Short mmCIF file of C-alpha atoms and ligand atoms in Angstrom, two decimals:
data_model
loop_
_atom_site.label_atom_id
_atom_site.label_comp_id
_atom_site.label_asym_id
_atom_site.label_seq_id
_atom_site.Cartn_x
_atom_site.Cartn_y
_atom_site.Cartn_z
CA MET A 3 -26.35 15.47 23.19
CA ALA A 4 -27.34 11.84 22.49
CA LYS A 5 -29.16 11.28 19.21
CA ASP A 6 -31.45 8.41 18.21
CA THR A 7 -29.35 7.59 15.19
CA LEU A 8 -26.70 5.13 14.15
CA SER A 9 -23.58 6.21 12.27
CA ILE A 10 -22.20 3.64 9.90
CA THR A 11 -18.85 3.93 8.21
CA ASP A 12 -18.44 1.89 5.06
CA ASN A 13 -14.78 0.92 5.12
CA ARG A 14 -14.92 0.08 1.42
CA THR A 15 -15.44 3.74 0.59
CA GLY A 16 -14.71 5.60 3.83
CA LYS A 17 -18.16 7.20 3.64
CA THR A 18 -20.26 7.62 6.79
CA TYR A 19 -24.04 7.35 6.88
CA GLU A 20 -26.52 8.21 9.61
CA VAL A 21 -29.69 6.15 9.98
CA ALA A 22 -32.57 6.67 12.39
CA ILE A 23 -33.13 4.37 15.38
CA THR A 24 -36.78 3.94 16.39
CA ASP A 25 -37.84 1.45 19.08
CA ASP A 26 -34.26 0.13 19.20
CA THR A 27 -34.57 -0.79 15.55
CA ILE A 28 -33.15 0.49 12.30
CA ARG A 29 -34.99 0.15 9.01
CA ALA A 30 -33.26 -2.35 6.74
CA ASN A 31 -34.19 -0.19 3.76
CA ASP A 32 -32.12 2.70 5.16
CA LEU A 33 -29.06 0.59 4.41
CA ARG A 34 -29.79 0.57 0.69
CA GLN A 35 -28.16 3.98 0.32
CA ILE A 36 -24.83 2.36 1.25
CA LYS A 37 -23.13 1.62 -2.06
CA VAL A 38 -19.65 1.48 -3.56
CA GLN A 39 -20.83 2.53 -6.99
CA GLU A 40 -24.00 4.36 -7.92
CA SER A 41 -25.17 1.37 -9.98
CA ASP A 42 -24.89 -1.03 -6.97
CA PHE A 43 -28.05 -2.48 -5.47
CA GLY A 44 -27.08 -1.19 -2.02
CA LEU A 45 -26.45 -2.93 1.29
CA MET A 46 -28.83 -5.65 2.46
CA THR A 47 -29.11 -7.54 5.73
CA TYR A 48 -28.84 -11.35 5.79
CA ASP A 49 -31.01 -13.01 8.41
CA ALA A 50 -31.86 -16.63 7.59
CA GLY A 51 -34.63 -17.70 9.96
CA PHE A 52 -35.35 -14.10 11.04
CA LEU A 53 -33.09 -14.30 14.10
CA ASN A 54 -32.94 -10.55 14.53
CA THR A 55 -35.43 -9.04 12.12
CA ALA A 56 -38.74 -7.46 13.13
CA SER A 57 -41.24 -8.04 10.31
CA CYS A 58 -44.02 -5.93 11.78
CA ARG A 59 -45.15 -3.64 14.55
CA SER A 60 -47.69 -5.45 16.68
CA SER A 61 -49.74 -4.64 19.77
CA ILE A 62 -51.15 -8.13 20.33
CA THR A 63 -48.66 -10.27 22.25
CA TYR A 64 -45.61 -9.35 24.28
CA ILE A 65 -42.84 -11.80 25.13
CA ASP A 66 -39.72 -11.16 27.18
CA GLY A 67 -37.85 -14.39 26.58
CA ASP A 68 -35.11 -13.70 29.13
CA LYS A 69 -37.56 -13.05 31.93
CA GLY A 70 -40.09 -15.71 30.86
CA ILE A 71 -42.93 -13.19 30.33
CA LEU A 72 -45.89 -13.73 28.00
CA ARG A 73 -48.78 -11.26 27.82
CA TYR A 74 -51.78 -10.99 25.51
CA ARG A 75 -52.78 -7.34 25.04
CA GLY A 76 -50.92 -6.55 28.26
CA TYR A 77 -52.49 -9.28 30.42
CA PRO A 78 -50.09 -11.94 31.79
CA VAL A 79 -51.02 -15.32 30.35
CA ASP A 80 -51.14 -16.99 33.76
CA GLN A 81 -53.76 -14.45 34.94
CA LEU A 82 -55.84 -15.15 31.85
CA ALA A 83 -55.44 -18.90 32.38
CA GLU A 84 -56.59 -18.46 35.96
CA ASN A 85 -59.58 -16.19 35.34
CA ALA A 86 -60.80 -16.16 31.74
CA THR A 87 -62.40 -18.54 29.26
CA TYR A 88 -60.84 -19.31 25.90
CA LEU A 89 -63.50 -17.37 23.98
CA GLU A 90 -62.95 -14.38 26.27
CA VAL A 91 -59.27 -14.54 25.37
CA ALA A 92 -60.06 -14.96 21.66
CA TYR A 93 -62.19 -11.81 21.91
CA LEU A 94 -59.34 -10.01 23.68
CA LEU A 95 -56.81 -11.00 21.02
CA ILE A 96 -59.04 -9.90 18.16
CA ASN A 97 -60.49 -6.74 19.69
CA GLY A 98 -57.70 -5.55 21.94
CA GLU A 99 -59.82 -5.33 25.11
CA LEU A 100 -61.48 -7.82 27.43
CA PRO A 101 -65.20 -8.01 26.61
CA THR A 102 -67.96 -6.69 28.85
CA LYS A 103 -70.57 -9.27 29.86
CA SER A 104 -72.91 -8.35 27.01
CA GLU A 105 -70.05 -8.22 24.46
CA LEU A 106 -68.92 -11.66 25.55
CA ASP A 107 -72.46 -13.08 25.43
CA GLN A 108 -72.85 -11.77 21.90
CA PHE A 109 -69.48 -13.15 20.80
CA VAL A 110 -70.11 -16.57 22.36
CA SER A 111 -73.54 -16.69 20.71
CA ASN A 112 -72.03 -15.77 17.30
CA VAL A 113 -69.33 -18.41 17.57
CA THR A 114 -71.76 -21.03 18.85
CA HIS A 115 -74.12 -20.43 15.94
CA HIS A 116 -71.40 -20.96 13.36
CA THR A 117 -70.10 -24.31 14.56
CA PHE A 118 -71.87 -26.33 11.86
CA VAL A 119 -70.12 -26.94 8.54
CA HIS A 120 -71.64 -27.47 5.12
CA GLU A 121 -72.84 -31.04 4.71
CA ASN A 122 -70.47 -31.56 1.76
CA VAL A 123 -67.54 -31.26 4.17
CA ARG A 124 -68.59 -34.67 5.51
CA THR A 125 -68.23 -36.11 2.04
CA PHE A 126 -64.72 -34.97 1.48
CA ILE A 127 -63.56 -35.94 4.97
CA ASP A 128 -65.00 -39.36 4.14
CA GLY A 129 -62.75 -39.41 1.08
CA PHE A 130 -59.52 -39.47 3.11
CA ARG A 131 -57.74 -42.78 3.61
CA TYR A 132 -58.70 -44.63 6.79
CA ASP A 133 -55.25 -43.93 8.29
CA ALA A 134 -54.95 -40.26 7.27
CA HIS A 135 -53.25 -38.04 9.87
CA PRO A 136 -55.89 -35.74 11.42
CA MET A 137 -53.64 -32.71 10.96
CA GLY A 138 -53.43 -33.36 7.21
CA MET A 139 -57.22 -33.57 7.12
CA LEU A 140 -57.59 -30.38 9.14
CA VAL A 141 -55.22 -28.44 6.88
CA ALA A 142 -57.07 -29.64 3.78
CA THR A 143 -60.60 -29.09 5.07
CA VAL A 144 -60.02 -25.64 6.52
CA GLY A 145 -58.49 -24.58 3.18
CA ALA A 146 -61.48 -26.08 1.39
CA LEU A 147 -63.85 -23.83 3.37
CA SER A 148 -62.58 -21.07 1.09
CA THR A 149 -64.74 -22.57 -1.66
CA PHE A 150 -67.87 -22.38 0.51
CA TYR A 151 -67.44 -18.69 1.33
CA PRO A 152 -66.29 -17.00 -1.88
CA GLU A 153 -67.04 -13.57 -0.41
CA ALA A 154 -64.16 -14.18 2.01
CA LYS A 155 -61.74 -12.90 -0.64
CA HIS A 156 -62.93 -9.33 0.08
CA VAL A 157 -60.42 -9.11 2.90
CA LEU A 158 -60.44 -5.33 3.05
CA ASP A 159 -64.16 -5.25 3.86
CA GLY A 160 -64.32 -5.13 7.67
CA ASP A 161 -67.75 -6.77 8.01
CA ILE A 162 -66.91 -9.63 5.67
CA ARG A 163 -63.56 -10.08 7.36
CA ARG A 164 -65.11 -10.27 10.82
CA ALA A 165 -67.75 -12.77 9.66
CA GLN A 166 -65.02 -15.14 8.45
CA MET A 167 -63.06 -14.71 11.67
CA VAL A 168 -66.06 -15.88 13.69
CA ARG A 169 -66.68 -18.74 11.27
CA LEU A 170 -63.10 -19.93 11.49
CA ILE A 171 -62.97 -19.85 15.30
CA ALA A 172 -66.34 -21.65 15.37
CA LYS A 173 -65.64 -24.32 12.77
CA MET A 174 -62.09 -25.37 13.67
CA PRO A 175 -63.25 -27.64 16.55
CA THR A 176 -65.83 -29.26 14.26
CA LEU A 177 -63.27 -29.96 11.52
CA ALA A 178 -60.76 -31.13 14.13
CA ALA A 179 -63.21 -33.48 15.83
CA TRP A 180 -64.43 -34.87 12.51
CA SER A 181 -60.86 -35.50 11.36
CA TYR A 182 -60.40 -37.51 14.54
CA ARG A 183 -63.68 -39.42 14.10
CA HIS A 184 -62.71 -40.31 10.55
CA SER A 185 -59.29 -41.56 11.64
CA MET A 186 -61.04 -43.71 14.27
CA GLY A 187 -63.63 -45.01 11.80
CA MET A 188 -66.40 -43.50 13.92
CA PRO A 189 -69.52 -41.62 12.80
CA PHE A 190 -69.40 -37.83 12.89
CA VAL A 191 -71.06 -36.07 15.80
CA TYR A 192 -72.75 -32.74 15.05
CA PRO A 193 -72.04 -29.73 17.26
CA ASN A 194 -74.13 -29.26 20.38
CA ASN A 195 -74.98 -25.59 20.78
CA GLU A 196 -75.98 -26.05 24.42
CA MET A 197 -72.36 -26.64 25.32
CA SER A 198 -69.37 -24.38 25.85
CA TYR A 199 -66.63 -24.20 23.20
CA SER A 200 -64.30 -26.72 24.83
CA GLU A 201 -67.06 -29.04 26.08
CA ASN A 202 -68.58 -29.16 22.61
CA PHE A 203 -65.20 -30.11 21.14
CA LEU A 204 -64.81 -33.00 23.60
CA TYR A 205 -68.41 -34.01 22.88
CA MET A 206 -67.87 -34.10 19.09
CA MET A 207 -64.68 -36.10 19.58
CA LYS A 208 -65.70 -38.52 22.28
CA ARG A 209 -69.45 -39.14 22.20
CA ILE A 210 -70.38 -42.71 21.40
CA ALA A 211 -73.96 -43.64 22.27
CA GLU A 212 -74.53 -42.12 25.69
CA PRO A 213 -78.06 -40.73 26.02
CA LYS A 214 -76.50 -37.86 27.98
CA PHE A 215 -72.84 -37.13 27.32
CA GLU A 216 -71.07 -35.75 30.38
CA VAL A 217 -67.49 -34.66 30.99
CA HIS A 218 -66.17 -33.55 34.35
CA PRO A 219 -66.29 -29.73 34.39
CA GLU A 220 -62.68 -29.58 35.56
CA ILE A 221 -61.59 -31.56 32.49
CA VAL A 222 -63.46 -29.07 30.31
CA ARG A 223 -61.78 -26.25 32.21
CA ALA A 224 -58.34 -27.87 31.78
CA LEU A 225 -58.86 -28.01 28.02
CA ASP A 226 -60.02 -24.39 28.02
CA VAL A 227 -56.86 -23.38 29.91
CA LEU A 228 -54.71 -25.27 27.38
CA PHE A 229 -56.54 -23.39 24.63
CA ILE A 230 -55.78 -20.06 26.36
CA LEU A 231 -52.09 -20.92 26.68
CA HIS A 232 -51.85 -21.79 22.98
CA ALA A 233 -53.90 -18.87 21.65
CA ASP A 234 -51.10 -16.61 20.43
CA HIS A 235 -47.34 -16.35 20.52
CA GLU A 236 -46.45 -13.28 18.45
CA GLN A 237 -44.31 -13.85 15.33
CA ASN A 238 -43.79 -17.61 15.49
CA CYS A 239 -43.35 -19.73 12.35
CA SER A 240 -47.07 -20.36 11.65
CA THR A 241 -48.11 -16.76 12.40
CA ASN A 242 -45.42 -15.57 10.06
CA VAL A 243 -46.93 -17.86 7.41
CA MET A 244 -50.43 -16.52 8.17
CA ARG A 245 -49.20 -12.97 7.70
CA GLY A 246 -47.18 -13.94 4.64
CA ILE A 247 -50.10 -15.60 2.87
CA GLY A 248 -52.47 -12.86 3.99
CA SER A 249 -50.09 -10.21 2.64
CA SER A 250 -51.00 -11.30 -0.90
CA ARG A 251 -54.67 -10.65 0.09
CA ALA A 252 -55.57 -14.35 -0.07
CA ASP A 253 -58.69 -15.24 1.92
CA PRO A 254 -58.35 -16.27 5.58
CA TYR A 255 -59.37 -19.92 5.02
CA VAL A 256 -56.41 -20.66 2.79
CA ALA A 257 -54.19 -18.51 5.00
CA VAL A 258 -55.21 -20.52 8.09
CA ALA A 259 -54.61 -23.74 6.11
CA GLY A 260 -51.06 -22.52 5.38
CA ALA A 261 -50.48 -21.48 8.98
CA ALA A 262 -51.75 -24.85 10.23
CA ALA A 263 -49.42 -26.60 7.78
CA ALA A 264 -46.49 -24.68 9.27
CA LEU A 265 -47.68 -25.58 12.76
CA TYR A 266 -47.69 -29.28 11.85
CA GLY A 267 -43.88 -29.55 11.71
CA PRO A 268 -42.07 -31.21 14.64
CA LEU A 269 -40.02 -28.09 15.41
CA HIS A 270 -43.23 -26.12 15.98
CA GLY A 271 -46.71 -27.37 16.97
CA GLY A 272 -45.89 -30.94 16.03
CA ALA A 273 -43.43 -31.01 18.93
CA ASN A 274 -46.08 -32.11 21.44
CA GLU A 275 -46.67 -35.27 19.41
CA ALA A 276 -42.90 -35.76 19.07
CA VAL A 277 -42.43 -35.36 22.85
CA LEU A 278 -44.83 -38.16 23.63
CA ARG A 279 -43.22 -40.45 21.08
CA MET A 280 -39.79 -39.56 22.54
CA LEU A 281 -40.94 -40.31 26.12
CA ARG A 282 -42.40 -43.64 24.97
CA GLU A 283 -39.14 -44.47 23.22
CA ILE A 284 -37.12 -43.68 26.35
CA GLY A 285 -39.61 -45.83 28.25
CA SER A 286 -38.12 -45.66 31.74
CA VAL A 287 -36.06 -43.44 33.99
CA THR A 288 -33.06 -45.78 33.74
CA ASN A 289 -32.75 -45.12 30.01
CA ILE A 290 -32.56 -41.33 30.40
CA PRO A 291 -28.76 -40.90 30.82
CA ALA A 292 -28.10 -42.83 27.59
CA PHE A 293 -30.75 -40.78 25.78
CA VAL A 294 -29.35 -37.46 27.02
CA LYS A 295 -25.85 -38.56 26.00
CA GLU A 296 -27.13 -39.32 22.51
CA VAL A 297 -28.79 -35.88 22.23
CA LYS A 298 -25.62 -34.16 23.39
CA GLY A 299 -23.66 -36.11 20.80
CA GLY A 300 -25.84 -34.69 18.06
CA GLY A 301 -28.07 -37.75 17.71
CA GLY A 302 -31.37 -35.86 17.77
CA ARG A 303 -33.04 -33.21 19.89
CA LEU A 304 -34.69 -33.22 23.24
CA MET A 305 -38.19 -32.52 22.01
CA GLY A 306 -40.22 -30.05 24.07
CA PHE A 307 -37.01 -28.24 25.06
CA GLY A 308 -35.60 -24.99 23.77
CA HIS A 309 -37.21 -22.01 22.15
CA ARG A 310 -36.17 -19.24 19.80
CA VAL A 311 -37.30 -16.50 22.17
CA TYR A 312 -37.49 -18.07 25.65
CA LYS A 313 -34.10 -18.27 27.25
CA ASN A 314 -35.81 -19.01 30.55
CA TYR A 315 -38.64 -21.33 31.66
CA ASP A 316 -41.54 -20.98 29.20
CA PRO A 317 -44.34 -19.42 31.33
CA ARG A 318 -46.88 -21.63 29.56
CA ALA A 319 -44.95 -24.76 30.57
CA LYS A 320 -45.17 -23.71 34.24
CA VAL A 321 -48.99 -23.59 34.10
CA ILE A 322 -49.18 -26.80 32.06
CA LYS A 323 -46.99 -28.72 34.49
CA ARG A 324 -49.43 -27.89 37.32
CA LEU A 325 -52.38 -28.72 35.08
CA ALA A 326 -50.89 -32.12 34.20
CA ASP A 327 -50.93 -33.09 37.87
CA GLN A 328 -54.53 -31.90 38.33
CA VAL A 329 -55.80 -33.73 35.26
CA MET A 330 -54.07 -36.97 36.19
CA ASP A 331 -55.58 -36.75 39.69
CA LEU A 332 -59.01 -36.18 38.13
CA VAL A 333 -58.83 -39.12 35.76
CA GLY A 334 -57.35 -41.16 38.58
CA LYS A 335 -54.42 -42.41 36.55
CA LYS A 336 -50.84 -41.16 36.63
CA SER A 337 -49.09 -41.62 33.32
CA PRO A 338 -46.07 -43.93 33.61
CA LEU A 339 -44.37 -41.38 31.37
CA LEU A 340 -44.73 -38.56 33.93
CA PRO A 341 -41.76 -39.71 36.07
CA VAL A 342 -39.72 -40.08 32.85
CA ALA A 343 -40.59 -36.50 31.83
CA MET A 344 -39.84 -35.10 35.29
CA GLU A 345 -36.50 -36.89 35.56
CA LEU A 346 -35.59 -35.85 32.02
CA GLU A 347 -36.36 -32.25 32.94
CA ARG A 348 -34.33 -32.51 36.17
CA ILE A 349 -31.30 -33.97 34.41
CA ALA A 350 -31.48 -31.52 31.49
CA LEU A 351 -31.80 -28.50 33.77
CA SER A 352 -28.64 -29.49 35.62
CA ASP A 353 -26.60 -30.51 32.59
CA ASP A 354 -24.16 -27.95 31.24
CA TYR A 355 -25.10 -28.69 27.60
CA PHE A 356 -28.68 -27.53 28.18
CA VAL A 357 -27.87 -24.89 30.82
CA SER A 358 -25.24 -23.14 28.69
CA ARG A 359 -27.61 -23.06 25.69
CA LYS A 360 -30.48 -21.88 27.91
CA LEU A 361 -32.69 -24.79 26.87
CA TYR A 362 -35.73 -25.03 29.13
CA PRO A 363 -38.98 -27.01 28.81
CA ASN A 364 -41.39 -25.31 26.44
CA VAL A 365 -45.19 -25.44 26.11
CA ASP A 366 -45.05 -28.82 24.39
CA PHE A 367 -43.11 -30.71 27.03
CA TYR A 368 -46.02 -31.53 29.37
CA SER A 369 -49.08 -30.81 27.21
CA GLY A 370 -48.91 -34.21 25.49
CA LEU A 371 -49.10 -35.96 28.86
CA ILE A 372 -52.36 -34.14 29.61
CA TYR A 373 -53.82 -35.08 26.25
CA GLU A 374 -52.69 -38.65 26.80
CA ALA A 375 -54.43 -38.68 30.20
CA LEU A 376 -57.59 -37.53 28.39
CA GLN A 377 -57.14 -40.54 26.08
CA ILE A 378 -56.52 -38.38 23.05
CA PRO A 379 -54.13 -40.06 20.60
CA ALA A 380 -50.80 -38.41 19.79
CA ASP A 381 -51.83 -37.72 16.17
CA MET A 382 -54.37 -35.25 17.52
CA PHE A 383 -51.92 -33.17 19.55
CA PRO A 384 -50.97 -30.68 16.81
CA VAL A 385 -54.67 -30.41 15.96
CA LEU A 386 -55.34 -29.42 19.57
CA PHE A 387 -52.74 -26.68 19.13
CA ALA A 388 -54.27 -25.43 15.86
CA ILE A 389 -57.78 -24.93 17.27
CA PRO A 390 -56.90 -22.18 19.75
CA ARG A 391 -54.05 -20.70 17.70
CA THR A 392 -56.65 -19.80 15.08
CA SER A 393 -57.77 -16.77 17.11
CA GLY A 394 -54.16 -15.59 17.35
CA TRP A 395 -53.56 -16.12 13.64
CA LEU A 396 -56.69 -14.14 12.82
CA ALA A 397 -55.83 -11.27 15.16
CA GLN A 398 -52.37 -11.05 13.59
CA TRP A 399 -53.80 -11.35 10.07
CA GLU A 400 -56.23 -8.49 10.61
CA GLU A 401 -53.55 -6.35 12.25
CA MET A 402 -51.35 -6.94 9.19
CA LEU A 403 -54.14 -5.99 6.77
CA LEU A 404 -54.83 -2.73 8.61
CA ASP A 405 -51.16 -1.80 9.00
CA LYS A 406 -50.22 0.91 6.49
CA ASP A 407 -46.55 -0.11 6.69
CA GLN A 408 -47.25 -3.63 5.44
CA LYS A 409 -46.72 -4.75 1.88
CA ILE A 410 -46.71 -8.15 0.22
CA ALA A 411 -44.12 -10.26 2.06
CA ARG A 412 -41.24 -10.65 -0.31
CA PRO A 413 -37.74 -11.16 1.11
CA ARG A 414 -34.50 -10.65 -0.80
CA GLN A 415 -31.86 -13.31 -1.37
CA ILE A 416 -28.14 -13.54 -1.84
CA TYR A 417 -27.82 -15.37 -5.13
CA THR A 418 -25.21 -18.13 -4.98
CA GLY A 419 -25.87 -19.88 -8.29
CA TYR A 420 -24.14 -19.80 -11.68
CA ASP A 421 -23.64 -16.70 -13.74
CA GLU A 422 -25.31 -16.83 -17.16
CA ARG A 423 -24.59 -20.07 -19.07
CA LYS A 424 -25.29 -21.07 -22.61
CA PHE A 425 -28.03 -23.69 -23.10
CA VAL A 426 -26.61 -27.20 -23.71
CA PRO A 427 -28.55 -29.51 -26.11
CA ILE A 428 -29.50 -32.82 -24.45
CA SER A 429 -27.23 -34.82 -26.78
CA ASP A 430 -24.18 -32.88 -25.49
CA ARG A 431 -24.93 -33.14 -21.77
CA ARG A 432 -22.67 -35.17 -19.51
CA PRO A 433 -23.21 -36.07 -15.84
CA PRO A 434 -21.37 -33.50 -13.72
CA ALA A 435 -18.09 -34.58 -12.19
CA ALA A 436 -18.71 -35.62 -8.57
CA PRO A 437 -19.55 -33.98 -6.24
CA ALA A 438 -22.46 -32.39 -8.12
CA SER A 439 -23.20 -28.86 -7.04
CA HIS A 440 -25.94 -26.52 -8.13
CA SER A 441 -25.07 -23.90 -5.64
CA LYS A 442 -21.46 -23.00 -6.07
CA PRO A 443 -20.66 -19.59 -4.75
CA ARG A 444 -20.43 -17.11 -7.56
CA ALA A 445 -16.72 -16.45 -6.99
CA GLU A 446 -15.81 -20.12 -7.56
CA THR A 447 -17.64 -20.32 -10.85
CA ASP A 448 -16.22 -17.19 -12.40
N1 CMC B 2 -32.32 -30.45 22.15
C1 CMC B 2 -30.97 -30.42 22.03
N2 CMC B 2 -30.26 -29.36 21.61
C2 CMC B 2 -30.98 -28.28 21.24
C3 CMC B 2 -32.38 -28.23 21.34
C4 CMC B 2 -33.05 -29.38 21.81
N3 CMC B 2 -34.38 -29.39 21.93
N4 CMC B 2 -32.82 -27.02 20.92
C5 CMC B 2 -31.72 -26.32 20.57
N5 CMC B 2 -30.61 -27.09 20.78
C6 CMC B 2 -29.22 -26.67 20.60
C7 CMC B 2 -28.85 -26.61 19.12
O1 CMC B 2 -28.33 -27.83 18.67
C8 CMC B 2 -27.84 -25.50 19.11
O2 CMC B 2 -26.64 -26.00 19.63
P1 CMC B 2 -25.22 -25.50 19.03
O3 CMC B 2 -25.15 -24.05 19.42
O4 CMC B 2 -24.20 -26.35 19.70
O5 CMC B 2 -25.30 -25.70 17.55
C9 CMC B 2 -28.38 -24.51 20.16
O6 CMC B 2 -29.13 -25.32 21.08
C10 CMC B 2 -29.25 -23.42 19.57
O7 CMC B 2 -30.31 -24.06 18.85
P2 CMC B 2 -30.96 -23.49 17.53
O8 CMC B 2 -31.45 -24.64 16.69
O9 CMC B 2 -30.05 -22.51 16.87
O10 CMC B 2 -32.20 -22.70 18.13
P3 CMC B 2 -33.47 -22.19 17.33
O11 CMC B 2 -33.90 -20.95 18.03
O12 CMC B 2 -33.20 -22.09 15.88
O13 CMC B 2 -34.53 -23.37 17.54
C11 CMC B 2 -36.27 -24.68 18.39
C12 CMC B 2 -35.60 -23.31 18.42
C13 CMC B 2 -37.57 -24.61 19.20
C14 CMC B 2 -36.63 -25.05 16.95
C15 CMC B 2 -35.31 -25.74 18.98
O14 CMC B 2 -34.99 -25.41 20.33
C16 CMC B 2 -35.86 -27.15 18.91
O15 CMC B 2 -35.68 -27.81 17.88
N6 CMC B 2 -36.54 -27.65 19.99
C17 CMC B 2 -37.17 -28.94 19.95
C18 CMC B 2 -38.51 -28.85 19.23
C19 CMC B 2 -39.55 -28.18 20.08
O16 CMC B 2 -39.74 -28.49 21.24
N7 CMC B 2 -40.31 -27.26 19.44
C20 CMC B 2 -41.41 -26.58 20.10
C21 CMC B 2 -41.18 -25.12 20.28
S1 CMC B 2 -42.36 -24.39 21.43
C22 CMC B 2 -43.90 -24.53 20.67
C23 CMC B 2 -44.05 -23.60 19.55
O17 CMC B 2 -44.30 -22.41 19.79
O18 CMC B 2 -43.95 -24.05 18.42
#
């Protein structure tokens, strides 16, 4: 009769071990019993970049990368994008269920009444250089909120934890908009509590001197949909950082700052900015073949393409592609970069290099074109990713804190440096013979 176990024979010793399989997974720690000598540390797994290692059990987001499926708490993301608001989705991610009308009203009211930030935040945003990148300012200011809410360090107190979660979701758009205003040399605009979450963000970013600031409701809706699509994505790089920082019981403001820093990189949330710069560099459809040739020759990456888990069309990219058309129709201006993006996609999807590696457009490929149509500068794109991802980070952070299996995140390493060496006085030191190496494998140094 079939058993949910794995038998492993260690050919070094001839011994066989049996380890349990649960959810198609074995526990890495079960391998530690596999030793040659009793004094050995025991067998480890090596998985640089976590290609095949589950770091948690999670009930928040489900992805089937081969089928192009993304669900939050069981609901397909396209259904949520079609029918829900961003704050409804944030509630779902954090609480596990869609809110009733009264639950949603209460949540929206809580978030709306926490959108203001301490007046001193103005002062330190003012202190950034005139050309500071808004993402750098966002990372710094959200981390600095930790100093305004010292009680936030009591992360195991459910009420305190929830209060900070609401504050963070509420204040991210304010910090984001103010970072933008500073980088534009424009005065800060205070939140308007009469407006919805996304409308208020556009208002704080865009208002100049209009007696009544108005944005087309469909533009507000488009931004809300983009927020929904970016809200969570299970154990991506920044979420892993959020969980990692949170695992030391640091407060959620500094943990969100760390997660946002991870998001900033061009291989993650900074890709949307990189896509736009790439499309501008390509400039016209005629330059695409040469660009693709360069990528295939190892001269860079096709930004906005490829994903660690999607080996099929990213379901978020499908919705965003449609949205890009709608938004450009609404603003009455097609981006000259849209035909470049579409042709690039067409060529890449029929080119064996990309097809054989299963590289499809991801969420970042078309989102930048929407932001560009809304006249939002490229520097702000990763910031626009960080605002909605905050609810996902917080849901994952709280799940981690309440998970009895979790411990402080602390991976192992395979040490490749020198064995013990005797200290050399500075007068006796000589430059190493070229090529210098600080990481010789142990065997070579013995
Ligand atoms: N353009 C050209 N080649 C690529 C690309 C790309 N965008 N992505 C992967 N490859 C190649 C890569 O060179 C490698 O080829 P080979 O097997 O010949 O060495 C193969 O495909 C596998 O790539 P990998 O780097 O091992 O894949 P990964 O899972 O480690 O990386 C990724 C995933 C998203 C970092 C990568 O696809 C990439 O750099 N994409 C461009 C940046 C980007 O768009 N990032 C946004 C991701 S979606 C938003 C988010 O959630 O952050």
